[in-house]
Coordinates of C-alpha atoms in Angstrom, one line a residue:
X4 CA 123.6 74.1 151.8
X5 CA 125.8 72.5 149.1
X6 CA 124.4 74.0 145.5
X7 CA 126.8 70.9 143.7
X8 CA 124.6 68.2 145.4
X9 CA 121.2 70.0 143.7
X10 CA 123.2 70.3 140.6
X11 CA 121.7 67.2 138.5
X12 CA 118.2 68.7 139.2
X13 CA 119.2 71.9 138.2
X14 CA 120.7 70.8 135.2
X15 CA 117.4 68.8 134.3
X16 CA 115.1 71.7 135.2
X17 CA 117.1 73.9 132.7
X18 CA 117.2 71.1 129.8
X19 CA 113.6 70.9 130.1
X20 CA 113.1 74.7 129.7
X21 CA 115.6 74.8 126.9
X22 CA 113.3 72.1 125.2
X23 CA 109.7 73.6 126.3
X24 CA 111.7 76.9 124.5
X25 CA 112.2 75.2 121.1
X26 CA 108.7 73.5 121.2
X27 CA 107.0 77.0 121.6
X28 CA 109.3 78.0 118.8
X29 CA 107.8 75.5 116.6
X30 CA 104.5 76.5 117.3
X31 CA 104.8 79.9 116.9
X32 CA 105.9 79.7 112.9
X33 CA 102.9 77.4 112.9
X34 CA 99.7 78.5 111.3
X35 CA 96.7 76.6 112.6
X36 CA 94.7 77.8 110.1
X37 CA 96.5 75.5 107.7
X38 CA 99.2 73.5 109.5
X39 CA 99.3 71.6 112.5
X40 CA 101.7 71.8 115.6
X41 CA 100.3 70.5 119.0
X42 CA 103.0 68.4 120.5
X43 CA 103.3 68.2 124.2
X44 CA 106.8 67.4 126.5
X45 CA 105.8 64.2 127.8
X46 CA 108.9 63.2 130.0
X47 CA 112.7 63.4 130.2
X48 CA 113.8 60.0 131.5
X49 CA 117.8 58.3 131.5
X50 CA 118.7 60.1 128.3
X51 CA 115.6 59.6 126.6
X52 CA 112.9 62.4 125.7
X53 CA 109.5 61.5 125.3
X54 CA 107.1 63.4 122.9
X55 CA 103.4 63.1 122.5
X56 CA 100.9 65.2 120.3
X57 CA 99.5 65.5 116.8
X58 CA 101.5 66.9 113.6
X59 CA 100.1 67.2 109.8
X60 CA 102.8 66.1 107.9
X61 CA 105.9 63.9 108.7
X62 CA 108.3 66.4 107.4
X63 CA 107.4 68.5 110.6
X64 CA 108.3 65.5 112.7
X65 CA 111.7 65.2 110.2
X66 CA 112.3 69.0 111.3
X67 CA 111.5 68.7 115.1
X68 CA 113.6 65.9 115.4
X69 CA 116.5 67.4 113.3
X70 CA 116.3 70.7 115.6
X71 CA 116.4 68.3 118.6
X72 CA 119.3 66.5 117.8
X73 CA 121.6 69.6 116.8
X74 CA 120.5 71.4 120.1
X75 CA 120.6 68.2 122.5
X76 CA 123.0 65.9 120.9
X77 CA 123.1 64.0 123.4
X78 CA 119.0 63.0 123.9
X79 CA 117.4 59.8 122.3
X80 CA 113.6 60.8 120.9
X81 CA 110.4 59.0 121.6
X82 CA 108.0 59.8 119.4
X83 CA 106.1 56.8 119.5
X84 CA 103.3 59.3 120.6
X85 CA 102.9 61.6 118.3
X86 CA 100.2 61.2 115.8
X87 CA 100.6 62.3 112.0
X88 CA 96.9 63.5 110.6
X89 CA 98.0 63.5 107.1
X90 CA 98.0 60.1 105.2
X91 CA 98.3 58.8 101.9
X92 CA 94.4 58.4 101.9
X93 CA 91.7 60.0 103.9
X94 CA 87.6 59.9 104.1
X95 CA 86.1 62.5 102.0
X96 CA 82.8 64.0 102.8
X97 CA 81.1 66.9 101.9
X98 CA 78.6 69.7 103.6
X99 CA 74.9 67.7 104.0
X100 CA 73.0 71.1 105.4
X101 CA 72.7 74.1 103.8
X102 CA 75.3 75.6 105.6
X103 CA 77.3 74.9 108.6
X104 CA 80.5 76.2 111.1
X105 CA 84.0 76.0 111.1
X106 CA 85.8 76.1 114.1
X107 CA 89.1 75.7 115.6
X108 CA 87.9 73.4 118.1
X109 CA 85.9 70.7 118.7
X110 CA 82.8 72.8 120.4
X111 CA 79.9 75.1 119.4
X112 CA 81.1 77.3 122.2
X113 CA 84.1 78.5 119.4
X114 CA 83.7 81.9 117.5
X115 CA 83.4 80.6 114.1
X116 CA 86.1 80.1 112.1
X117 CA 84.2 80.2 109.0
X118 CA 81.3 79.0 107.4
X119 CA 80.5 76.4 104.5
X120 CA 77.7 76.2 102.1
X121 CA 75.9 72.5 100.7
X122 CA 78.1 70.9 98.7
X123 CA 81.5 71.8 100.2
X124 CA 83.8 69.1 100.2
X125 CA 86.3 67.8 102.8
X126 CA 89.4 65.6 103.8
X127 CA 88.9 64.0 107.3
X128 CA 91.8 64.5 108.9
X129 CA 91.2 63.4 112.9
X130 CA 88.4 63.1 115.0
X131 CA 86.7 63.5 118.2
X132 CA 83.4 62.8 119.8
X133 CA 80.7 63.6 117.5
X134 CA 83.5 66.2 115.4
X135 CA 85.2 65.8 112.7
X136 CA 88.5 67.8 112.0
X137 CA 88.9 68.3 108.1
X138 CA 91.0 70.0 105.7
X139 CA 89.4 71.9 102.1
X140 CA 91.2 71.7 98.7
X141 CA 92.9 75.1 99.6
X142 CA 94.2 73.9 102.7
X143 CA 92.1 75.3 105.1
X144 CA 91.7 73.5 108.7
X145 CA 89.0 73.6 111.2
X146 CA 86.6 71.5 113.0
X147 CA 83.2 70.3 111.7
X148 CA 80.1 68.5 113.3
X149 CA 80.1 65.3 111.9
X150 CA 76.2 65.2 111.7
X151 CA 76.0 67.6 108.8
X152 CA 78.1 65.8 106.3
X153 CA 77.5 63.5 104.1
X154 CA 79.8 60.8 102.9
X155 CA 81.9 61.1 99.7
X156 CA 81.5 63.7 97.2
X157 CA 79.2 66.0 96.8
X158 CA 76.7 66.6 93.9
X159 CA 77.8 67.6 90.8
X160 CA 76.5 71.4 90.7
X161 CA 75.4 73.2 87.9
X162 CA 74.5 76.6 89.1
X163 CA 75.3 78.8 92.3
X164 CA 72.7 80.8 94.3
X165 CA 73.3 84.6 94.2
X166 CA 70.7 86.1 96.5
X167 CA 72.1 86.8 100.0
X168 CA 69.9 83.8 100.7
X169 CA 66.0 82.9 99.8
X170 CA 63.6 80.2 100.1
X171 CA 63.0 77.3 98.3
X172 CA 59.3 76.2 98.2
X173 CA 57.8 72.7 97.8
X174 CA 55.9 74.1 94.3
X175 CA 56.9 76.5 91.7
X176 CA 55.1 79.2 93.7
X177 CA 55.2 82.2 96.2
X178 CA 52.5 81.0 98.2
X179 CA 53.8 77.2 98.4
X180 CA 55.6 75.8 101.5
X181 CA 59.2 76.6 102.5
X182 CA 61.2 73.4 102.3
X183 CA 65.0 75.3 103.4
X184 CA 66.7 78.4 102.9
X185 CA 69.8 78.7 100.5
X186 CA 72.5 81.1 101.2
X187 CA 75.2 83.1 99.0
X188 CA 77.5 81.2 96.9
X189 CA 75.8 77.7 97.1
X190 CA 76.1 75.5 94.7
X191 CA 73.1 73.3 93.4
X192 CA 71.6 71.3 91.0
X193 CA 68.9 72.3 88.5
X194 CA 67.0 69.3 87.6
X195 CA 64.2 71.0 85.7
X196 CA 62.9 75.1 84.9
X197 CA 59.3 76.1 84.7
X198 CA 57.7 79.8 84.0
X199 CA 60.8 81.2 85.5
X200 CA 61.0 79.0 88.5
X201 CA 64.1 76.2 89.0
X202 CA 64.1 72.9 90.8
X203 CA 66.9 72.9 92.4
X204 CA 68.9 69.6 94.4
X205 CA 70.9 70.9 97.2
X206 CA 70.0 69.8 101.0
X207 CA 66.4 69.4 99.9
X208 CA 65.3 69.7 96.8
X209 CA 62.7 72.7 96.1
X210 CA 61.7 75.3 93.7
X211 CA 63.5 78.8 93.9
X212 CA 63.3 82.1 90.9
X213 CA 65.8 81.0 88.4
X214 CA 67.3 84.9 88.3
X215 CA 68.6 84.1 91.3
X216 CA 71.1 81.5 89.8
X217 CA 74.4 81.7 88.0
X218 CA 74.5 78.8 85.8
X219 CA 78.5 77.5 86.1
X220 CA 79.1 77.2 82.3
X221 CA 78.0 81.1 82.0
X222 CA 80.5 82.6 84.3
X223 CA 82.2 85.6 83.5
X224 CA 85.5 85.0 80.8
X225 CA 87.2 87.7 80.1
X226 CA 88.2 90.7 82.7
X227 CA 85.8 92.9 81.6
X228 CA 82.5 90.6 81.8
X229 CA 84.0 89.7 85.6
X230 CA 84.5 93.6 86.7
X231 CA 80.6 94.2 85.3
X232 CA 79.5 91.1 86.8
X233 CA 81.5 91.7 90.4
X234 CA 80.1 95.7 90.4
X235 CA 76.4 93.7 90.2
X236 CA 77.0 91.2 92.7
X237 CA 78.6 93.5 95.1
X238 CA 75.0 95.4 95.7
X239 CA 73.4 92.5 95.9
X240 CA 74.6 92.2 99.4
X241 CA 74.9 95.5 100.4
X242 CA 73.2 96.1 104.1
X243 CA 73.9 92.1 105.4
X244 CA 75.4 92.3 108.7
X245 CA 79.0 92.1 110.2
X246 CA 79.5 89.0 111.4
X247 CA 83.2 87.4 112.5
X248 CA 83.8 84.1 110.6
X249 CA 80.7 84.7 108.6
X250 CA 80.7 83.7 104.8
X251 CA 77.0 83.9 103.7
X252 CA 74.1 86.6 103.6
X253 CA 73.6 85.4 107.4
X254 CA 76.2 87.6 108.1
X255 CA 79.7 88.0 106.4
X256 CA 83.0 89.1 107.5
X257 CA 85.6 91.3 105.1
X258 CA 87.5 88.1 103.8
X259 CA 84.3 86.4 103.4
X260 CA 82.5 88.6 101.6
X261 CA 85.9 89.7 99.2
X262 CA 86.2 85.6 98.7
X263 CA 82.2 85.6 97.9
X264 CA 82.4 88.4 95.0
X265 CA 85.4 85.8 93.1
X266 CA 83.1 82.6 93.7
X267 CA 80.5 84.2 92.0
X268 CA 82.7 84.7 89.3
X269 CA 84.0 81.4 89.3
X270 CA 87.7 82.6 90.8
X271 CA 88.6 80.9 94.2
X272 CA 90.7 82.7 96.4
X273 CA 92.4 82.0 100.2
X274 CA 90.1 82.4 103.6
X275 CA 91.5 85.4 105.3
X276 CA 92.5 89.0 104.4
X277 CA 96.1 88.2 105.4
X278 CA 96.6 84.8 103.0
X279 CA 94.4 86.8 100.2
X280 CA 97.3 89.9 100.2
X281 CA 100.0 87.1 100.1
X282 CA 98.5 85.1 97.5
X283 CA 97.7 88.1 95.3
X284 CA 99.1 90.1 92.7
X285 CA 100.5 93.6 94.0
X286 CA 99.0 96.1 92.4
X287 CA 99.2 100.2 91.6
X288 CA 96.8 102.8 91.3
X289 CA 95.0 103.8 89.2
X290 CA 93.1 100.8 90.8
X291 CA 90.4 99.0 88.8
X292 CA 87.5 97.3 89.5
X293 CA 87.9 94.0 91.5
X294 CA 91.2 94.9 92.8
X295 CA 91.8 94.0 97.1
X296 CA 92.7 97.1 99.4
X297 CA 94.7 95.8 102.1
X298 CA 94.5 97.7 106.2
X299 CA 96.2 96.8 108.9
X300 CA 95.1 98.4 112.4
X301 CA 98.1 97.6 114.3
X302 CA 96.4 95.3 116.6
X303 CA 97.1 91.5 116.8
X304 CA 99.9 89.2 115.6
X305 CA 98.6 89.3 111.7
X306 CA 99.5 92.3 109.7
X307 CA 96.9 92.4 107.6
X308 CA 93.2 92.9 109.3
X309 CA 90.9 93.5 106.5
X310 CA 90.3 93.7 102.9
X311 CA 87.7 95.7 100.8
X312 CA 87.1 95.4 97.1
X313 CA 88.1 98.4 94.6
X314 CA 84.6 99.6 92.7
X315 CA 87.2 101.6 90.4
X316 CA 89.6 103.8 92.2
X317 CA 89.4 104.2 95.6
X318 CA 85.5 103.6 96.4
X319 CA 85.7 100.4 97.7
X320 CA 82.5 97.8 99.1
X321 CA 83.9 96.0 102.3
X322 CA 82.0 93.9 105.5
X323 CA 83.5 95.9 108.4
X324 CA 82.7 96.5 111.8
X325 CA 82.4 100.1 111.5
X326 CA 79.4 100.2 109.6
X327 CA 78.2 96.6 110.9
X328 CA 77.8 95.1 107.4
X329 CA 78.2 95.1 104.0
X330 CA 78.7 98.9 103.0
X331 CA 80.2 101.7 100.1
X332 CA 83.1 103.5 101.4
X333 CA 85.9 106.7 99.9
X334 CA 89.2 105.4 101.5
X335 CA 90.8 108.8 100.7
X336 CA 87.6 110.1 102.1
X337 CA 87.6 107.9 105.5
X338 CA 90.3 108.7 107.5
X339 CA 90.5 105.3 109.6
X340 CA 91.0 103.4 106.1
X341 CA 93.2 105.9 104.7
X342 CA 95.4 105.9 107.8
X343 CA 95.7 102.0 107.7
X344 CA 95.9 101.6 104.0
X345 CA 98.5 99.3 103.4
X346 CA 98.8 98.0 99.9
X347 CA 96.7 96.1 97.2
X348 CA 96.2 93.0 95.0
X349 CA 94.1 91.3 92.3
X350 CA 93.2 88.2 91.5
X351 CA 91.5 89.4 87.8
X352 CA 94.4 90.8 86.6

């Protein structure tokens, strides 16, 4: 068999390998959780390479193409295909129920993501089917049933709900009808207080105890009212469950919960453990109240795997696994956290 007459093929087998290589590159250095890289090889034809896909930005379409051109100088680029999600303007809804999923795709049959309270608002970015993909104001991506938004802008809020989550009844009264439930960190509307009772606007409107509100005017100022307030807050969801992606007193993850102790205080912080230890400030003992412990456990492709929150020095409240909720815990006294200690951060100091 001659090899020289198969050469062509071969040639184009190994071109399309070398460009499948740099694709996967690409997405790799990706993060889905706040970027967007889905772009497939759609065909090699008389010079010409053919992409299809979605991107977020055009500058990642700049970048492809100027990595495709220095590696394959001599292929033209199709990208007549590919499909940039992030425009100069886009719908803006917000959260309708009183809480709903994130996901990563398009289905219910997705581990959560995360979760978002009433009120939360949202860029629409793409959609599909009865789904909505959107983007928050931190960046944050994920897919969202479109029946439990709303259109435009939310509310205006003027407290947030501090229980783990409670009911509000049709009348200022224990024995009245449940209308909904409210969860941890929601924000609402109090339209009117009687004999310690508020009527709140959030998915319904109802009646819930006003000591379970935080009006948004009287949030903690200086460091020392938000490390009494956080030490307060923390207890009140000690004992809620473990739950992967969860955000609310349903059940809360690590991230979640650390990123619910700042909301309350008025202090927004990134998602996830990992973007939380980038976006805060390192930090030494002696470690004060509010500050972020940082573990890694070795396992996955992100360093970081989980975050408690400092109670003043190394007793730390944290949503893990290991105890299946929200719990108190020694790091120094633990030997799994004091073996995967990494490092800490605050977002208070």
């Amino acid at each position: 068999m001659d090899v020289r007459s198969n050469y062509p093929l071969l040639l184009g087998d190994c071109m399309r390998d070398s460009i499948q290589k740099l694709l996967d590159e690409f997405t790799s250095i990706n993060d889905p959780r706040v970027s967007v890289f889905d772009i497939q090889f759609k065909g090699l034809d008389n010079g010409t390479l053919s992409l299809s896909g979605k991107l977020l930005d055009q500058d990642q379409l700049a970048a492809l193409e100027g990595a495709l051109s220095n590696r394959f100088p001599s292929l033209s680029l199709d990208t007549a295909s590919v499909q940039i999600l992030n425009r100069e303007s886009h719908e803006r809804v917000h959260v309708a129920t009183n809480l709903t999923g994130l996901y990563e795709k398009p289905t219910f049959g997705m581990a959560l993501s995360s979760e978002l309270y009433f009120g939360t608002e949202l860029e629409v970015l793409d959609e599909q089917g009865k789904w909505v993909f959107t983007r928050q104001g931190d960046g944050y991506l994920g897919w969202v049933y479109r029946s439990y938004l709303g259109e435009g802008p939310a509310p205006q809020a003027t407290h947030l709900v501090l229980a783990p989550s409670l009911e509000a009844r049709s009348e200022p009264k224990e024995s009245s009808e449940v209308v909904t439930r409210l969860v941890s960190g929601t924000a609402v509307t109090v339209k009117e207080r009687l004999n310690g009772w508020s009527h709140i606007s959030a998915n319904k409107t109802g009646w819930i105890p006003s000591s379970t509100l935080r009006a948004v005017t009287e949030l903690p100022k200086t460091i020392e009212q938000q490390r009494a307030s956080l030490i307060e807050d923390s207890t009140r969801m000690i004992g809620v469950p473990y739950l992967w992606g969860g955000a609310s007193g349903n059940g809360i993850d690590c991230s979640g919960f650390a990123r619910l102790l700042h909301h309350w205080l008025g202090i927004e912080i990134p998602r996830d453990a990992d973007m939380q230890c980038s976006a805060a400030k390192p930090v030494e003992p002696p470690f004060e109240v509010g500050d972020l412990f940082f573990f890694s456990d070795g396992e996955g492709k992100r360093q970081i795997t989980h975050v408690g929150v400092s109670l003043g020095g190394w007793k730390m409240v944290h949503s893990s696994r290991g105890n299946n909720g929200v719990y108190i815990d020694d790091v120094q006294e633990r030997q799994s956290l004091k073996k995967n200690f990494v490092g800490a951060g605050s977002f208070l100091r």
